[in-house]
Short mmCIF file of C-alpha atoms in Angstrom, two decimals:
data_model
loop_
_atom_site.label_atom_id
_atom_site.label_comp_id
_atom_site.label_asym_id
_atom_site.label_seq_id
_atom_site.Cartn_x
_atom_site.Cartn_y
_atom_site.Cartn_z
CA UNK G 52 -107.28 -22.10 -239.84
CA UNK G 53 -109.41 -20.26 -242.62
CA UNK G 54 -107.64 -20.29 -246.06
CA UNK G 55 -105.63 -17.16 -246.54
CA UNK G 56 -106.76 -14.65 -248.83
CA UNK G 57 -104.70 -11.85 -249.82
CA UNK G 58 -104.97 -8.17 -248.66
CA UNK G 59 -106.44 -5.17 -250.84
CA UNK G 60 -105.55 -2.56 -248.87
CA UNK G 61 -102.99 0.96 -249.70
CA UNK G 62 -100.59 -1.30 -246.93
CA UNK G 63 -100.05 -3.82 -249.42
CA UNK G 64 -97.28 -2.01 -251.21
CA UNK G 65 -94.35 -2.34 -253.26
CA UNK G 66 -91.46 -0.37 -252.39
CA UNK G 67 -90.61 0.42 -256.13
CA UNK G 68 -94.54 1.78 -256.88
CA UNK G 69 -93.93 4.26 -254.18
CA UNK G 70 -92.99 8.06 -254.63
CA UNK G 71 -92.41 10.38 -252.10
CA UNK G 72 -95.68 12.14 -252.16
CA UNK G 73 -97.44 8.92 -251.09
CA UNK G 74 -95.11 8.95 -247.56
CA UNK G 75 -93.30 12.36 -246.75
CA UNK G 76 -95.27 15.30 -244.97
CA UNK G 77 -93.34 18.21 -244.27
CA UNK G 78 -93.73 19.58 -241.03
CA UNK G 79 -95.57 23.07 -241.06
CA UNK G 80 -94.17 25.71 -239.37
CA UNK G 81 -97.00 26.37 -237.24
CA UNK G 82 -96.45 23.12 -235.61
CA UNK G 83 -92.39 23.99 -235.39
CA UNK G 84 -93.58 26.76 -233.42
CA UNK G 85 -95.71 25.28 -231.51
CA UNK G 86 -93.20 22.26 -230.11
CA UNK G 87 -90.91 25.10 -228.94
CA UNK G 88 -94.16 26.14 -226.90
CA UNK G 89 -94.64 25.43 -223.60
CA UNK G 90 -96.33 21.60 -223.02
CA UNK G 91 -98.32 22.32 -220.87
CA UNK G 92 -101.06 24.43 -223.43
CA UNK G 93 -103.01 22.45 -225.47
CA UNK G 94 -101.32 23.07 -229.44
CA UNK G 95 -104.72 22.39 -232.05
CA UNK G 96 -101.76 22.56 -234.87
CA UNK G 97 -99.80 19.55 -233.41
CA UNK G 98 -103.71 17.72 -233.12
CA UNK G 99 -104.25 18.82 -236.29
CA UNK G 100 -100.69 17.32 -237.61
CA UNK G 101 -102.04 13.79 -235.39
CA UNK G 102 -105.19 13.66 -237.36
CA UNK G 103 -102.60 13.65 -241.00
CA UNK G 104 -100.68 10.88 -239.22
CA UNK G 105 -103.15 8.77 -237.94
CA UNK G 106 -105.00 9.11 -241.13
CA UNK G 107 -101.89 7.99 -243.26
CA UNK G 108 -100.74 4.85 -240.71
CA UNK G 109 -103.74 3.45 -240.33
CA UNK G 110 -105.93 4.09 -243.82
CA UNK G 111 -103.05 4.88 -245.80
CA UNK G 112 -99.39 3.00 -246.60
CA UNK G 113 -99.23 2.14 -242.69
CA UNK G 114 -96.03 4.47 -242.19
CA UNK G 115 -95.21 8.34 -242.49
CA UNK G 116 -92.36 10.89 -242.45
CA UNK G 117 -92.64 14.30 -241.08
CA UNK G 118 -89.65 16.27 -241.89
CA UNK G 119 -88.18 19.09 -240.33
CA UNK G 120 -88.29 18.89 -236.72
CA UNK G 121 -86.58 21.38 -235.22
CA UNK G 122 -83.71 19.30 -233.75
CA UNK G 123 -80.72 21.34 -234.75
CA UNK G 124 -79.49 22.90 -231.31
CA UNK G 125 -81.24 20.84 -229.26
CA UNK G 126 -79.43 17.53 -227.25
CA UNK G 127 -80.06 14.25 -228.09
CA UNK G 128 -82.50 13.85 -224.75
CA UNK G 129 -84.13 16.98 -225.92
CA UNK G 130 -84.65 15.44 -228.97
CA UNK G 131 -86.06 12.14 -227.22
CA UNK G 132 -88.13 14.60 -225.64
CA UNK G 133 -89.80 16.39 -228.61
CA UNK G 134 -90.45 12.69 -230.22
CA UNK G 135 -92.00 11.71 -227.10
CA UNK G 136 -94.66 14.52 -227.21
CA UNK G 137 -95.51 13.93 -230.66
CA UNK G 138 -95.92 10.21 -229.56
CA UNK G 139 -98.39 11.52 -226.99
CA UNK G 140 -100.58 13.01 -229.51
CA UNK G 141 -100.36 9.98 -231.74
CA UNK G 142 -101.55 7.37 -228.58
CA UNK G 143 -100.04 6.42 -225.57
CA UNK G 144 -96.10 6.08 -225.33
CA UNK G 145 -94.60 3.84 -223.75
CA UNK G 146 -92.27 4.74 -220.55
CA UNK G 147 -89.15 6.60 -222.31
CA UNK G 148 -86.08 3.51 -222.40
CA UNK G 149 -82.92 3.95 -220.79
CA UNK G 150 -81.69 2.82 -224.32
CA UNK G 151 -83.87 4.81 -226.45
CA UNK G 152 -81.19 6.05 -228.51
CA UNK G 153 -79.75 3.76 -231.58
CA UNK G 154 -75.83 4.43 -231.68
CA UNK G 155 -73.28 2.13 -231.79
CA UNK G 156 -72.34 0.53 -228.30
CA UNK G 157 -69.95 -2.11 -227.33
CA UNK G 158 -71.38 -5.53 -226.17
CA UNK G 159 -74.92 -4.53 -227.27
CA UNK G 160 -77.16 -6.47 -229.47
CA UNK G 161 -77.35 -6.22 -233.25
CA UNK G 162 -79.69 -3.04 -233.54
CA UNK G 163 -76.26 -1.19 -231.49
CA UNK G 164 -73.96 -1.88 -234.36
CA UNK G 165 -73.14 -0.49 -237.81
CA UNK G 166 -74.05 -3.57 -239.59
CA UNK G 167 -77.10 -3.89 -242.00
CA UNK G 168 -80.37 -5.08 -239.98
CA UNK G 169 -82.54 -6.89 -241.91
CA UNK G 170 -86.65 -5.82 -242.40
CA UNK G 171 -88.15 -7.15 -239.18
CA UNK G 172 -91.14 -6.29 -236.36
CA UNK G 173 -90.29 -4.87 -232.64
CA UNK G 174 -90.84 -7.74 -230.26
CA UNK G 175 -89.66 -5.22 -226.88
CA UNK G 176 -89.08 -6.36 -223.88
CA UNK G 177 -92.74 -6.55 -222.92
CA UNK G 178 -95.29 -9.45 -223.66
CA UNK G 179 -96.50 -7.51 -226.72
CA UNK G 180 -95.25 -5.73 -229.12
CA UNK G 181 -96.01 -2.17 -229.73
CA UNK G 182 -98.89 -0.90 -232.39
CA UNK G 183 -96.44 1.86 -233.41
CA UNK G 184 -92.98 2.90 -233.60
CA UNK G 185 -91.63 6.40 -234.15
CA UNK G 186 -87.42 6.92 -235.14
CA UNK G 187 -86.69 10.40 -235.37
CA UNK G 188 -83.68 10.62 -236.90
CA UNK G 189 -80.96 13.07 -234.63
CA UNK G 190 -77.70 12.59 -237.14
CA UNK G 191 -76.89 10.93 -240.03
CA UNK G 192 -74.07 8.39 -240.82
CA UNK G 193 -71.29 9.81 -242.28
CA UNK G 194 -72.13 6.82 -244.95
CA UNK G 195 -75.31 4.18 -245.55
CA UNK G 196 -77.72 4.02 -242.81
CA UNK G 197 -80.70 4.53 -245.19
CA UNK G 198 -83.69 3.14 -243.71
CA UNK G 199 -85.49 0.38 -245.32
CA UNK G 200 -89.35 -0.88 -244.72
CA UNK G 201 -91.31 -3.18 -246.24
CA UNK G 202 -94.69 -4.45 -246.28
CA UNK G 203 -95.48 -7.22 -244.63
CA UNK G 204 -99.06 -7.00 -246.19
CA UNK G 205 -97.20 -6.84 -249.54
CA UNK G 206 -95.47 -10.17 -248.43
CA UNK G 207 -98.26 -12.13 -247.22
CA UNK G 208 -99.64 -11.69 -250.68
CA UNK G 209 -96.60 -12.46 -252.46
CA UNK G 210 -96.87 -16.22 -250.58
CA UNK G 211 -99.99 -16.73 -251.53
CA UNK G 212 -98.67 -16.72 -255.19
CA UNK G 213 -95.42 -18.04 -254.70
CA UNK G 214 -95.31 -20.21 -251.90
CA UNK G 215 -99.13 -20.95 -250.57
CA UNK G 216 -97.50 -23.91 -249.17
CA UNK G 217 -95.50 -21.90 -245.86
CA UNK G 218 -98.41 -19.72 -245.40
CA UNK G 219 -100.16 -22.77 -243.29
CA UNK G 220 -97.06 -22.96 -240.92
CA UNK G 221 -96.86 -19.44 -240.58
CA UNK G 222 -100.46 -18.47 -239.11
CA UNK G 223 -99.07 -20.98 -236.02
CA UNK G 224 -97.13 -20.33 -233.59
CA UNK G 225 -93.35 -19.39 -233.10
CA UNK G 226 -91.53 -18.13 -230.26
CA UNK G 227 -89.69 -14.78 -230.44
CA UNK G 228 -88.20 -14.19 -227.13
CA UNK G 229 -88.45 -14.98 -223.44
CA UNK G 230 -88.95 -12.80 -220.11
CA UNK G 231 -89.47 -12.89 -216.59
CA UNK G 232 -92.58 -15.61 -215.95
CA UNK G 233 -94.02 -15.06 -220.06
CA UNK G 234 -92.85 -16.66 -223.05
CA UNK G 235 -93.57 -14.19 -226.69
CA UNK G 236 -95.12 -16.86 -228.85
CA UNK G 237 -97.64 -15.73 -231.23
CA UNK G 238 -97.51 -16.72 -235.35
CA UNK G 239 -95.94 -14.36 -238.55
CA UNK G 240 -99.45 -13.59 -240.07
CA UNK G 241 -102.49 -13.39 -237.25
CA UNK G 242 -106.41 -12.43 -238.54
CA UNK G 243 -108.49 -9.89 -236.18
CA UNK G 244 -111.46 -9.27 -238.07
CA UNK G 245 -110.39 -7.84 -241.61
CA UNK G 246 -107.22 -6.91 -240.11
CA UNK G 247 -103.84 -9.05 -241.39
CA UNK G 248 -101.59 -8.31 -238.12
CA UNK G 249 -97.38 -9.19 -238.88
CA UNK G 250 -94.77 -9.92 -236.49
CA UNK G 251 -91.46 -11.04 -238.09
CA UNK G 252 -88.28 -11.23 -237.00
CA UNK G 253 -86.19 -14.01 -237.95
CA UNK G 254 -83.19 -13.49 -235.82
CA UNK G 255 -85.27 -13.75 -232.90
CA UNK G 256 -87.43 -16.33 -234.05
CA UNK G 257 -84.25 -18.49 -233.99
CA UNK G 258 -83.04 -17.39 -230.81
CA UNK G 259 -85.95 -17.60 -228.76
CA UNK G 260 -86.99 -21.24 -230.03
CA UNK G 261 -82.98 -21.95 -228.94
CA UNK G 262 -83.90 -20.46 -225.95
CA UNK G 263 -87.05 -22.62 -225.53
CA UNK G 264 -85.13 -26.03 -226.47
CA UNK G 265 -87.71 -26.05 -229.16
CA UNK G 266 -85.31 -25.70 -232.23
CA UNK G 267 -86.89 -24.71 -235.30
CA UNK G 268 -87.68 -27.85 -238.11
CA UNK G 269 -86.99 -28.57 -241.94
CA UNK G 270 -90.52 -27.10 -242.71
CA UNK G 271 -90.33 -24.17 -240.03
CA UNK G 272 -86.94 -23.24 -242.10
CA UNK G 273 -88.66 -23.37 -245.24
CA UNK G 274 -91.50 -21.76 -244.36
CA UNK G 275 -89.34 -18.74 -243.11
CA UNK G 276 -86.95 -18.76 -245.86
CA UNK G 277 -90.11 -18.34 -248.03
CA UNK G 278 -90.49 -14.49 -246.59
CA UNK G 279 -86.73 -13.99 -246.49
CA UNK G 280 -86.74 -14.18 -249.96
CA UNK G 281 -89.37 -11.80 -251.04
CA UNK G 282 -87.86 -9.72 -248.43
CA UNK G 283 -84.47 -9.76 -250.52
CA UNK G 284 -86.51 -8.30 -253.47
CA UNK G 285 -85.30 -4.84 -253.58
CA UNK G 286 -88.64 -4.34 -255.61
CA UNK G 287 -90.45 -5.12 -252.69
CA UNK G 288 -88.80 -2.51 -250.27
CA UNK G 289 -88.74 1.04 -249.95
CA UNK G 290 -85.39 3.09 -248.91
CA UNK G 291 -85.35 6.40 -246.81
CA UNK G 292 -82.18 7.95 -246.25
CA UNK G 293 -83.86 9.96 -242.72
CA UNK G 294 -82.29 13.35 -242.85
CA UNK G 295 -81.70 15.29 -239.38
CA UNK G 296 -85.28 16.11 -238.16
CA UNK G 297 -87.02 13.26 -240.20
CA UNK G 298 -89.35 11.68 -237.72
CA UNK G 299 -90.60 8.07 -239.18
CA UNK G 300 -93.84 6.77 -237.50
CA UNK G 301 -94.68 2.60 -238.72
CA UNK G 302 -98.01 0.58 -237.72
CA UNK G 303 -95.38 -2.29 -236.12
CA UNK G 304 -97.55 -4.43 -236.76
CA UNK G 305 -97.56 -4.11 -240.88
CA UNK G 306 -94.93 -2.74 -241.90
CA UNK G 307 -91.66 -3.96 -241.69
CA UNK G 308 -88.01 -1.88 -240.78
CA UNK G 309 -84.43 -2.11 -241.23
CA UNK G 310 -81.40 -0.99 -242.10
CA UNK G 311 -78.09 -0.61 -244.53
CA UNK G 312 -74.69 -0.58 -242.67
CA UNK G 313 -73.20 2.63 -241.96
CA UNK G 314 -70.07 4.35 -241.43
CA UNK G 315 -69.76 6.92 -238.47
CA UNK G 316 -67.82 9.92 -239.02
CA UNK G 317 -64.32 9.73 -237.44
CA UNK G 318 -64.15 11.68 -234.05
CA UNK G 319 -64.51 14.01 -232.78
CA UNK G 320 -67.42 14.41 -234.46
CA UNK G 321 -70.91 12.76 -233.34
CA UNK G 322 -72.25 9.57 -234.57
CA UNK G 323 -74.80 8.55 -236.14
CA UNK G 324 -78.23 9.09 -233.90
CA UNK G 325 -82.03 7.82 -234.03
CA UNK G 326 -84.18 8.28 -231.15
CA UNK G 327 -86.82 5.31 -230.60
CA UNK G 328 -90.60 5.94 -229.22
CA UNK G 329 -93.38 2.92 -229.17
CA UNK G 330 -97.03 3.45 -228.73
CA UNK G 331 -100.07 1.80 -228.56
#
């Protein structure tokens, strides 16, 4: 491996350096109009809205927020529906999920609760993980739920000062899930070119070496304790409480997402609701 050298790029941000200006774009109302069009003309206000998007993901902070879809009145698969096409204009969306909505379900996996999620990567189910992730946000918790990202540029450069020693470990390998015939192994921090690629995740990191019978070692801990705790520096991350029609788009693969724990309002009113897209 070539020594590590940090990253000089807007991505490498701290959460506390941020203001809104450098994230939020509100949406204009051409392009409100325009998603109520029909889909099947061409809208050069929702390419033009792309362009601003694309521009800020991938030369820019490496995430935006349009606000003010026009969600209110619509279902939640209409909603799915008008983050889908603005996916479409963005890249190439993946197949709509069955689960593509976040709300609290029994027997479901972490990400289906109201507990905090730490900042982590999407692995998804398939042998790579998406370039980009878009949550529009449908409702609000009645409390907490405020988004929370990180950079995971911001982090690689924060090990190089702190602890240069678990950066070595963490270019190699580790396994982050399993599937049908393929294994997802790939390391934390990867090089392509100039580009720093991040994939973190530590509760699946643990579970898929469990799965593998490879369990983790002394220095694989350390190595990823190292990023947990820059990534419990609330200097280090940015929070977004997503209002209703907030649509977040990430680069997944450097910046970093989570969560605070919520409280849904009692019934019979609607929980809380995000609508997931990934794209490559």
């Amino acid at each position: 491996m070539t020594e590590p050298v940090p990253v000089e790029a807007p991505t490498a941000w701290h959460g506390d350096a941020l203001s809104e200006s450098d994230w939020l774009i509100p949406l204009p109302p051409a392009c409100s109009r325009a998603l109520d069009g029909p889909r099947e003309h061409p809208a050069p206000e929702l390419a033009e809205l792309a362009t601003r998007v694309t521009r800020r993901v991938r030369n820019g902070r490496g995430f935006v927020v349009i606000r003010g879809l026009p969600v209110g009145g619509r279902t939640d698969q209409e909603c799915a529906e008008l983050c889908h096409r603005l996916a479409a204009s963005l890249g190439t969306p993946w197949p709509a999920e069955p689960g593509g909505f976040i709300t609290v379900a029994d027997n479901a996996g972490l990400g289906r609760t109201n507990l905090a999620l730490t900042p982590h990567t999407d692995r998804t189910p398939a042998p790579h993980p998406p370039k980009l992730l878009g949550l529009l946000s449908v409702r609000p918790a009645a409390l907490g739920g405020d988004t929370l990202l990180a950079s995971g540029h911001a982090v690689h450069n924060r090990l190089l000062t702190e602890a240069p020693w678990a950066l070595p470990r963490l270019y190699q390998d580790f396994h982050f899930g399993r599937g049908a015939g393929f294994d997802r192994i790939r390391p934390v921090f990867q090089r392509h070119g100039a580009e720093l690629r991040v994939h973190y995740n530590r509760r699946g990191i643990e579970r898929a070496h469990h799965e593998a019978g490879a369990p983790l070692t002394p220095d694989d801990h350390a190595a990823l304790d190292a990023v947990d705790r820059i990534l419990s520096d609330p200097r280090i991350l940015l929070r977004i409480p997503l209002h209703p029609g907030d649509l977040l788009w990430l680069d997944n693969t450097a910046v970093l997402h989570g969560r605070t724990a919520f409280t849904d309002p009692p019934a019979p009113s609607a929980p809380r609701c995000l609508t997931r897209v990934w794209a490559d």
